[in-house]
Amino acid sequence: MTRELLLAAFIMGVGLCMAGAGTHLYQWVTRQQAMLRWDGRSYLASLGNLAMSFVCGPYILLQVGWSHDEDGTISMPSVLISALVAFGWAFITGLFFMSIYVALRP
């Protein structure tokens, strides 16, 4: 059972690493803040924003969870819910990139 838990943690780690690297790369290339969105000037731009939101979503969601309220405090339920969703999403993203790696490995 320990191997399965370590494998799940490794897949989540891969997902978070890819999400963080993708977010910073997107922000560096486009010079704009990365956010979860699906709008765009054209159909192709909308698909690009949707793909970026899928890949970068866990990292963006973790950042949203740490945002401050109006009085300058951090809401603990917001942090916990965003972390729960982000790590689940990171597992899916990590599984996606790990399957691409296994499929393309010689």
Tab-separated table of N, CA, C and O in Angstrom:
chain	number	residue	atom	x	y	z
A	1	MET	N	0.811	-1.185	0.000
A	1	MET	CA	0.000	0.000	0.000
A	1	MET	C	0.864	1.262	0.000
A	1	MET	O	0.463	2.296	-0.531
A	2	THR	N	2.051	1.170	0.551
A	2	THR	CA	2.946	2.321	0.582
A	2	THR	C	3.382	2.701	-0.823
A	2	THR	O	3.481	3.896	-1.138
A	3	ARG	N	3.612	1.703	-1.661
A	3	ARG	CA	4.015	2.009	-3.034
A	3	ARG	C	2.933	2.763	-3.788
A	3	ARG	O	3.232	3.683	-4.552
A	4	GLU	N	1.683	2.385	-3.575
A	4	GLU	CA	0.580	3.064	-4.260
A	4	GLU	C	0.444	4.506	-3.795
A	4	GLU	O	0.203	5.408	-4.596
A	5	LEU	N	0.614	4.747	-2.501
A	5	LEU	CA	0.550	6.115	-1.982
A	5	LEU	C	1.710	6.961	-2.489
A	5	LEU	O	1.533	8.133	-2.824
A	6	LEU	N	2.893	6.375	-2.536
A	6	LEU	CA	4.047	7.109	-3.070
A	6	LEU	C	3.888	7.391	-4.556
A	6	LEU	O	4.289	8.461	-5.033
A	7	LEU	N	3.308	6.452	-5.292
A	7	LEU	CA	3.057	6.675	-6.711
A	7	LEU	C	2.050	7.803	-6.912
A	7	LEU	O	2.239	8.672	-7.771
A	8	ALA	N	0.989	7.828	-6.110
A	8	ALA	CA	0.002	8.902	-6.200
A	8	ALA	C	0.633	10.248	-5.849
A	8	ALA	O	0.374	11.259	-6.514
A	9	ALA	N	1.477	10.279	-4.824
A	9	ALA	CA	2.158	11.523	-4.456
A	9	ALA	C	3.129	11.966	-5.563
A	9	ALA	O	3.242	13.163	-5.848
A	10	PHE	N	3.804	11.007	-6.187
A	10	PHE	CA	4.706	11.335	-7.288
A	10	PHE	C	3.937	11.911	-8.478
A	10	PHE	O	4.363	12.896	-9.081
A	11	ILE	N	2.798	11.321	-8.803
A	11	ILE	CA	1.983	11.816	-9.914
A	11	ILE	C	1.469	13.225	-9.608
A	11	ILE	O	1.473	14.097	-10.480
A	12	MET	N	1.045	13.465	-8.359
A	12	MET	CA	0.619	14.819	-7.986
A	12	MET	C	1.780	15.799	-8.056
A	12	MET	O	1.610	16.946	-8.473
A	13	GLY	N	2.960	15.360	-7.655
A	13	GLY	CA	4.140	16.220	-7.742
A	13	GLY	C	4.480	16.576	-9.182
A	13	GLY	O	4.818	17.724	-9.487
A	14	VAL	N	4.382	15.610	-10.072
A	14	VAL	CA	4.609	15.879	-11.496
A	14	VAL	C	3.571	16.865	-12.016
A	14	VAL	O	3.901	17.818	-12.732
A	15	GLY	N	2.318	16.678	-11.620
A	15	GLY	CA	1.262	17.592	-12.053
A	15	GLY	C	1.487	19.014	-11.566
A	15	GLY	O	1.318	19.977	-12.311
A	16	LEU	N	1.882	19.164	-10.295
A	16	LEU	CA	2.137	20.508	-9.770
A	16	LEU	C	3.355	21.145	-10.409
A	16	LEU	O	3.371	22.350	-10.671
A	17	CYS	N	4.388	20.355	-10.658
A	17	CYS	CA	5.579	20.898	-11.326
A	17	CYS	C	5.255	21.360	-12.743
A	17	CYS	O	5.687	22.445	-13.160
A	18	MET	N	4.500	20.568	-13.474
A	18	MET	CA	4.131	20.964	-14.829
A	18	MET	C	3.216	22.183	-14.812
A	18	MET	O	3.327	23.067	-15.662
A	19	ALA	N	2.310	22.251	-13.836
A	19	ALA	CA	1.407	23.396	-13.731
A	19	ALA	C	2.177	24.667	-13.394
A	19	ALA	O	1.939	25.729	-13.983
A	20	GLY	N	3.104	24.582	-12.448
A	20	GLY	CA	3.898	25.758	-12.089
A	20	GLY	C	4.800	26.215	-13.220
A	20	GLY	O	4.881	27.417	-13.521
A	21	ALA	N	5.472	25.267	-13.861
A	21	ALA	CA	6.343	25.629	-14.983
A	21	ALA	C	5.527	26.191	-16.141
A	21	ALA	O	5.920	27.178	-16.773
A	22	GLY	N	4.380	25.582	-16.409
A	22	GLY	CA	3.520	26.079	-17.489
A	22	GLY	C	2.972	27.460	-17.202
A	22	GLY	O	2.882	28.307	-18.094
A	23	THR	N	2.609	27.722	-15.945
A	23	THR	CA	2.091	29.035	-15.573
A	23	THR	C	3.144	30.112	-15.752
A	23	THR	O	2.889	31.172	-16.344
A	24	HIS	N	4.350	29.855	-15.243
A	24	HIS	CA	5.405	30.861	-15.366
A	24	HIS	C	5.845	31.043	-16.822
A	24	HIS	O	6.145	32.162	-17.244
A	25	LEU	N	5.865	29.972	-17.595
A	25	LEU	CA	6.198	30.081	-19.012
A	25	LEU	C	5.136	30.886	-19.755
A	25	LEU	O	5.462	31.762	-20.569
A	26	TYR	N	3.872	30.629	-19.461
A	26	TYR	CA	2.774	31.362	-20.099
A	26	TYR	C	2.857	32.851	-19.760
A	26	TYR	O	2.702	33.708	-20.634
A	27	GLN	N	3.094	33.164	-18.495
A	27	GLN	CA	3.178	34.563	-18.084
A	27	GLN	C	4.402	35.249	-18.685
A	27	GLN	O	4.370	36.439	-18.983
A	28	TRP	N	5.483	34.512	-18.873
A	28	TRP	CA	6.687	35.090	-19.461
A	28	TRP	C	6.490	35.354	-20.955
A	28	TRP	O	6.890	36.404	-21.462
A	29	VAL	N	5.879	34.417	-21.658
A	29	VAL	CA	5.702	34.553	-23.108
A	29	VAL	C	4.635	35.593	-23.443
A	29	VAL	O	4.844	36.448	-24.313
A	30	THR	N	3.488	35.547	-22.760
A	30	THR	CA	2.383	36.439	-23.121
A	30	THR	C	2.409	37.770	-22.381
A	30	THR	O	1.656	38.680	-22.740
A	31	ARG	N	3.226	37.889	-21.346
A	31	ARG	CA	3.317	39.117	-20.545
A	31	ARG	C	1.969	39.510	-19.940
A	31	ARG	O	1.639	40.686	-19.848
A	32	GLN	N	1.170	38.522	-19.547
A	32	GLN	CA	-0.099	38.789	-18.870
A	32	GLN	C	-0.312	37.743	-17.783
A	32	GLN	O	0.290	36.680	-17.807
A	33	GLN	N	-1.157	38.082	-16.835
A	33	GLN	CA	-1.445	37.208	-15.711
A	33	GLN	C	-2.182	35.952	-16.185
A	33	GLN	O	-3.132	36.048	-16.958
A	34	ALA	N	-1.741	34.809	-15.723
A	34	ALA	CA	-2.431	33.557	-16.050
A	34	ALA	C	-3.642	33.411	-15.146
A	34	ALA	O	-3.556	33.590	-13.936
A	35	MET	N	-4.791	33.121	-15.739
A	35	MET	CA	-6.015	32.919	-14.964
A	35	MET	C	-6.869	31.865	-15.650
A	35	MET	O	-6.680	31.571	-16.831
A	36	LEU	N	-7.781	31.304	-14.889
A	36	LEU	CA	-8.669	30.294	-15.443
A	36	LEU	C	-9.696	30.978	-16.332
A	36	LEU	O	-10.517	31.759	-15.861
A	37	ARG	N	-9.638	30.685	-17.620
A	37	ARG	CA	-10.578	31.302	-18.559
A	37	ARG	C	-10.686	30.461	-19.821
A	37	ARG	O	-9.852	29.618	-20.109
A	38	TRP	N	-11.731	30.728	-20.572
A	38	TRP	CA	-11.953	30.023	-21.833
A	38	TRP	C	-12.343	30.977	-22.947
A	38	TRP	O	-12.716	30.533	-24.026
A	39	ASP	N	-12.267	32.269	-22.698
A	39	ASP	CA	-12.597	33.240	-23.736
A	39	ASP	C	-11.376	33.507	-24.605
A	39	ASP	O	-10.262	33.163	-24.259
A	40	GLY	N	-11.602	34.104	-25.743
A	40	GLY	CA	-10.531	34.444	-26.656
A	40	GLY	C	-11.051	35.243	-27.828
A	40	GLY	O	-12.263	35.320	-28.063
A	41	ARG	N	-10.129	35.850	-28.572
A	41	ARG	CA	-10.537	36.648	-29.731
A	41	ARG	C	-11.044	35.785	-30.874
A	41	ARG	O	-11.852	36.221	-31.678
A	42	SER	N	-10.554	34.555	-30.953
A	42	SER	CA	-10.994	33.636	-32.006
A	42	SER	C	-11.228	32.257	-31.381
A	42	SER	O	-10.998	32.045	-30.188
A	43	TYR	N	-11.694	31.346	-32.202
A	43	TYR	CA	-11.938	29.986	-31.727
A	43	TYR	C	-10.630	29.319	-31.312
A	43	TYR	O	-10.566	28.633	-30.289
A	44	LEU	N	-9.572	29.547	-32.074
A	44	LEU	CA	-8.269	28.959	-31.760
A	44	LEU	C	-7.702	29.541	-30.466
A	44	LEU	O	-7.129	28.810	-29.649
A	45	ALA	N	-7.883	30.848	-30.261
A	45	ALA	CA	-7.429	31.472	-29.020
A	45	ALA	C	-8.212	30.948	-27.825
A	45	ALA	O	-7.659	30.760	-26.733
A	46	SER	N	-9.498	30.678	-28.012
A	46	SER	CA	-10.316	30.109	-26.938
A	46	SER	C	-9.831	28.709	-26.574
A	46	SER	O	-9.756	28.355	-25.395
A	47	LEU	N	-9.497	27.908	-27.567
A	47	LEU	CA	-8.959	26.570	-27.296
A	47	LEU	C	-7.605	26.645	-26.606
A	47	LEU	O	-7.306	25.831	-25.726
A	48	GLY	N	-6.789	27.613	-26.992
A	48	GLY	CA	-5.496	27.806	-26.333
A	48	GLY	C	-5.662	28.196	-24.869
A	48	GLY	O	-4.948	27.682	-23.993
A	49	ASN	N	-6.595	29.108	-24.582
A	49	ASN	CA	-6.850	29.491	-23.193
A	49	ASN	C	-7.421	28.332	-22.386
A	49	ASN	O	-7.105	28.172	-21.206
A	50	LEU	N	-8.242	27.523	-22.998
A	50	LEU	CA	-8.800	26.358	-22.324
A	50	LEU	C	-7.704	25.334	-22.007
A	50	LEU	O	-7.665	24.777	-20.904
A	51	ALA	N	-6.796	25.106	-22.952
A	51	ALA	CA	-5.683	24.183	-22.714
A	51	ALA	C	-4.752	24.723	-21.631
A	51	ALA	O	-4.291	23.971	-20.763
A	52	MET	N	-4.482	26.034	-21.661
A	52	MET	CA	-3.645	26.641	-20.635
A	52	MET	C	-4.311	26.518	-19.267
A	52	MET	O	-3.655	26.222	-18.268
A	53	SER	N	-5.618	26.698	-19.210
A	53	SER	CA	-6.332	26.584	-17.943
A	53	SER	C	-6.299	25.149	-17.418
A	53	SER	O	-6.210	24.933	-16.208
A	54	PHE	N	-6.339	24.171	-18.312
A	54	PHE	CA	-6.267	22.782	-17.878
A	54	PHE	C	-4.890	22.448	-17.316
A	54	PHE	O	-4.772	21.831	-16.257
A	55	VAL	N	-3.842	22.871	-18.010
A	55	VAL	CA	-2.484	22.535	-17.583
A	55	VAL	C	-2.082	23.350	-16.357
A	55	VAL	O	-1.527	22.820	-15.399
A	56	CYS	N	-2.355	24.639	-16.362
A	56	CYS	CA	-1.902	25.532	-15.300
A	56	CYS	C	-2.898	25.664	-14.166
A	56	CYS	O	-2.629	26.366	-13.186
A	57	GLY	N	-4.037	25.030	-14.256
A	57	GLY	CA	-5.103	25.189	-13.283
A	57	GLY	C	-4.739	24.894	-11.840
A	57	GLY	O	-5.101	25.673	-10.951
A	58	PRO	N	-4.035	23.785	-11.539
A	58	PRO	CA	-3.715	23.524	-10.130
A	58	PRO	C	-2.888	24.628	-9.484
A	58	PRO	O	-3.158	25.041	-8.357
A	59	TYR	N	-1.916	25.140	-10.182
A	59	TYR	CA	-1.058	26.196	-9.639
A	59	TYR	C	-1.841	27.494	-9.462
A	59	TYR	O	-1.712	28.173	-8.443
A	60	ILE	N	-2.667	27.821	-10.434
A	60	ILE	CA	-3.481	29.035	-10.353
A	60	ILE	C	-4.468	28.916	-9.199
A	60	ILE	O	-4.686	29.874	-8.438
A	61	LEU	N	-5.066	27.748	-9.021
A	61	LEU	CA	-6.037	27.550	-7.955
A	61	LEU	C	-5.389	27.637	-6.579
A	61	LEU	O	-5.985	28.172	-5.645
A	62	LEU	N	-4.166	27.148	-6.441
A	62	LEU	CA	-3.460	27.302	-5.174
A	62	LEU	C	-3.187	28.775	-4.879
A	62	LEU	O	-3.271	29.219	-3.735
A	63	GLN	N	-2.857	29.552	-5.909
A	63	GLN	CA	-2.639	30.988	-5.716
A	63	GLN	C	-3.929	31.699	-5.317
A	63	GLN	O	-3.915	32.603	-4.493
A	64	VAL	N	-5.054	31.304	-5.913
A	64	VAL	CA	-6.341	31.916	-5.584
A	64	VAL	C	-6.730	31.609	-4.138
A	64	VAL	O	-7.284	32.461	-3.442
A	65	GLY	N	-6.423	30.416	-3.666
A	65	GLY	CA	-6.758	30.049	-2.296
A	65	GLY	C	-6.032	30.885	-1.260
A	65	GLY	O	-6.529	31.115	-0.164
A	66	TRP	N	-4.830	31.373	-1.592
A	66	TRP	CA	-4.048	32.180	-0.661
A	66	TRP	C	-4.353	33.663	-0.772
A	66	TRP	O	-3.695	34.473	-0.131
A	67	SER	N	-5.349	34.055	-1.565
A	67	SER	CA	-5.665	35.479	-1.699
A	67	SER	C	-6.285	35.999	-0.402
A	67	SER	O	-6.949	35.276	0.328
A	68	HIS	N	-6.063	37.266	-0.141
A	68	HIS	CA	-6.517	37.892	1.103
A	68	HIS	C	-7.963	38.362	0.981
A	68	HIS	O	-8.423	38.738	-0.087
A	69	ASP	N	-8.665	38.359	2.100
A	69	ASP	CA	-10.015	38.914	2.170
A	69	ASP	C	-9.934	40.435	2.254
A	69	ASP	O	-8.853	41.021	2.236
A	70	GLU	N	-11.096	41.072	2.394
A	70	GLU	CA	-11.143	42.531	2.455
A	70	GLU	C	-10.405	43.079	3.674
A	70	GLU	O	-9.808	44.144	3.618
A	71	ASP	N	-10.453	42.350	4.790
A	71	ASP	CA	-9.808	42.840	6.011
A	71	ASP	C	-8.342	42.435	6.109
A	71	ASP	O	-7.698	42.653	7.121
A	72	GLY	N	-7.781	41.822	5.073
A	72	GLY	CA	-6.367	41.476	5.044
A	72	GLY	C	-6.037	40.110	5.608
A	72	GLY	O	-4.864	39.761	5.721
A	73	THR	N	-7.042	39.321	5.974
A	73	THR	CA	-6.794	37.987	6.509
A	73	THR	C	-6.978	36.938	5.420
A	73	THR	O	-7.548	37.207	4.371
A	74	ILE	N	-6.485	35.756	5.706
A	74	ILE	CA	-6.637	34.630	4.784
A	74	ILE	C	-7.718	33.716	5.336
A	74	ILE	O	-7.683	33.331	6.505
A	75	SER	N	-8.664	33.356	4.507
A	75	SER	CA	-9.765	32.494	4.928
A	75	SER	C	-9.308	31.040	4.898
A	75	SER	O	-8.927	30.522	3.843
A	76	MET	N	-9.338	30.386	6.055
A	76	MET	CA	-8.881	29.000	6.139
A	76	MET	C	-9.750	28.041	5.315
A	76	MET	O	-9.206	27.156	4.636
A	77	PRO	N	-11.090	28.152	5.322
A	77	PRO	CA	-11.869	27.260	4.447
A	77	PRO	C	-11.533	27.442	2.968
A	77	PRO	O	-11.495	26.474	2.215
A	78	SER	N	-11.266	28.676	2.558
A	78	SER	CA	-10.885	28.923	1.165
A	78	SER	C	-9.567	28.240	0.826
A	78	SER	O	-9.415	27.646	-0.243
A	79	VAL	N	-8.617	28.305	1.735
A	79	VAL	CA	-7.324	27.657	1.522
A	79	VAL	C	-7.481	26.143	1.442
A	79	VAL	O	-6.925	25.493	0.548
A	80	LEU	N	-8.246	25.567	2.349
A	80	LEU	CA	-8.396	24.112	2.378
A	80	LEU	C	-9.155	23.586	1.170
A	80	LEU	O	-8.773	22.560	0.581
A	81	ILE	N	-10.222	24.267	0.778
A	81	ILE	CA	-10.993	23.819	-0.381
A	81	ILE	C	-10.175	23.963	-1.658
A	81	ILE	O	-10.153	23.050	-2.497
A	82	SER	N	-9.468	25.083	-1.815
A	82	SER	CA	-8.663	25.256	-3.023
A	82	SER	C	-7.517	24.250	-3.063
A	82	SER	O	-7.171	23.747	-4.134
A	83	ALA	N	-6.923	23.922	-1.909
A	83	ALA	CA	-5.857	22.922	-1.880
A	83	ALA	C	-6.389	21.539	-2.234
A	83	ALA	O	-5.747	20.789	-2.990
A	84	LEU	N	-7.559	21.188	-1.715
A	84	LEU	CA	-8.155	19.887	-2.021
A	84	LEU	C	-8.434	19.756	-3.513
A	84	LEU	O	-8.075	18.752	-4.146
A	85	VAL	N	-9.049	20.778	-4.088
A	85	VAL	CA	-9.363	20.741	-5.521
A	85	VAL	C	-8.081	20.787	-6.350
A	85	VAL	O	-7.938	20.061	-7.343
A	86	ALA	N	-7.118	21.617	-5.949
A	86	ALA	CA	-5.880	21.755	-6.719
A	86	ALA	C	-5.070	20.462	-6.732
A	86	ALA	O	-4.516	20.080	-7.769
A	87	PHE	N	-4.975	19.776	-5.600
A	87	PHE	CA	-4.201	18.536	-5.581
A	87	PHE	C	-4.907	17.416	-6.339
A	87	PHE	O	-4.253	16.581	-6.969
A	88	GLY	N	-6.231	17.389	-6.316
A	88	GLY	CA	-6.954	16.436	-7.158
A	88	GLY	C	-6.758	16.731	-8.632
A	88	GLY	O	-6.567	15.827	-9.449
A	89	TRP	N	-6.807	18.010	-8.980
A	89	TRP	CA	-6.584	18.440	-10.353
A	89	TRP	C	-5.137	18.156	-10.765
A	89	TRP	O	-4.865	17.752	-11.904
A	90	ALA	N	-4.195	18.354	-9.845
A	90	ALA	CA	-2.786	18.075	-10.142
A	90	ALA	C	-2.578	16.588	-10.407
A	90	ALA	O	-1.721	16.215	-11.219
A	91	PHE	N	-3.337	15.727	-9.737
A	91	PHE	CA	-3.229	14.295	-10.004
A	91	PHE	C	-3.638	13.996	-11.436
A	91	PHE	O	-2.964	13.239	-12.144
A	92	ILE	N	-4.732	14.599	-11.889
A	92	ILE	CA	-5.199	14.385	-13.266
A	92	ILE	C	-4.187	14.942	-14.263
A	92	ILE	O	-3.855	14.290	-15.259
A	93	THR	N	-3.672	16.133	-13.995
A	93	THR	CA	-2.674	16.734	-14.883
A	93	THR	C	-1.391	15.906	-14.905
A	93	THR	O	-0.804	15.676	-15.964
A	94	GLY	N	-0.950	15.456	-13.739
A	94	GLY	CA	0.240	14.606	-13.669
A	94	GLY	C	0.048	13.288	-14.377
A	94	GLY	O	0.955	12.785	-15.057
A	95	LEU	N	-1.128	12.711	-14.246
A	95	LEU	CA	-1.432	11.466	-14.941
A	95	LEU	C	-1.394	11.665	-16.451
A	95	LEU	O	-0.892	10.810	-17.191
A	96	PHE	N	-1.892	12.814	-16.911
A	96	PHE	CA	-1.873	13.137	-18.334
A	96	PHE	C	-0.436	13.225	-18.855
A	96	PHE	O	-0.090	12.612	-19.870
A	97	PHE	N	0.424	13.981	-18.155
A	97	PHE	CA	1.802	14.141	-18.618
A	97	PHE	C	2.622	12.866	-18.448
A	97	PHE	O	3.490	12.572	-19.281
A	98	MET	N	2.354	12.099	-17.399
A	98	MET	CA	3.068	10.833	-17.240
A	98	MET	C	2.666	9.831	-18.329
A	98	MET	O	3.508	9.076	-18.812
A	99	SER	N	1.392	9.843	-18.731
A	99	SER	CA	0.974	8.933	-19.798
A	99	SER	C	1.578	9.347	-21.135
A	99	SER	O	1.931	8.483	-21.944
A	100	ILE	N	1.711	10.643	-21.366
A	100	ILE	CA	2.395	11.101	-22.586
A	100	ILE	C	3.853	10.665	-22.561
A	100	ILE	O	4.385	10.188	-23.569
A	101	TYR	N	4.510	10.788	-21.404
A	101	TYR	CA	5.903	10.368	-21.278
A	101	TYR	C	6.063	8.867	-21.542
A	101	TYR	O	6.964	8.449	-22.261
A	102	VAL	N	5.185	8.073	-20.959
A	102	VAL	CA	5.285	6.615	-21.151
A	102	VAL	C	4.982	6.240	-22.599
A	102	VAL	O	5.615	5.352	-23.156
A	103	ALA	N	4.039	6.931	-23.223
A	103	ALA	CA	3.662	6.602	-24.601
A	103	ALA	C	4.773	6.971	-25.586
A	103	ALA	O	4.979	6.265	-26.578
A	104	LEU	N	5.491	8.056	-25.319
A	104	LEU	CA	6.519	8.513	-26.264
A	104	LEU	C	7.919	8.018	-25.936
A	104	LEU	O	8.844	8.266	-26.711
A	105	ARG	N	8.070	7.329	-24.826
A	105	ARG	CA	9.389	6.821	-24.433
A	105	ARG	C	9.813	5.702	-25.384
A	105	ARG	O	9.040	4.805	-25.691
A	106	PRO	N	11.078	5.716	-25.828
A	106	PRO	CA	11.511	4.663	-26.751
A	106	PRO	C	11.704	3.321	-26.087
A	106	PRO	O	11.934	3.127	-25.002
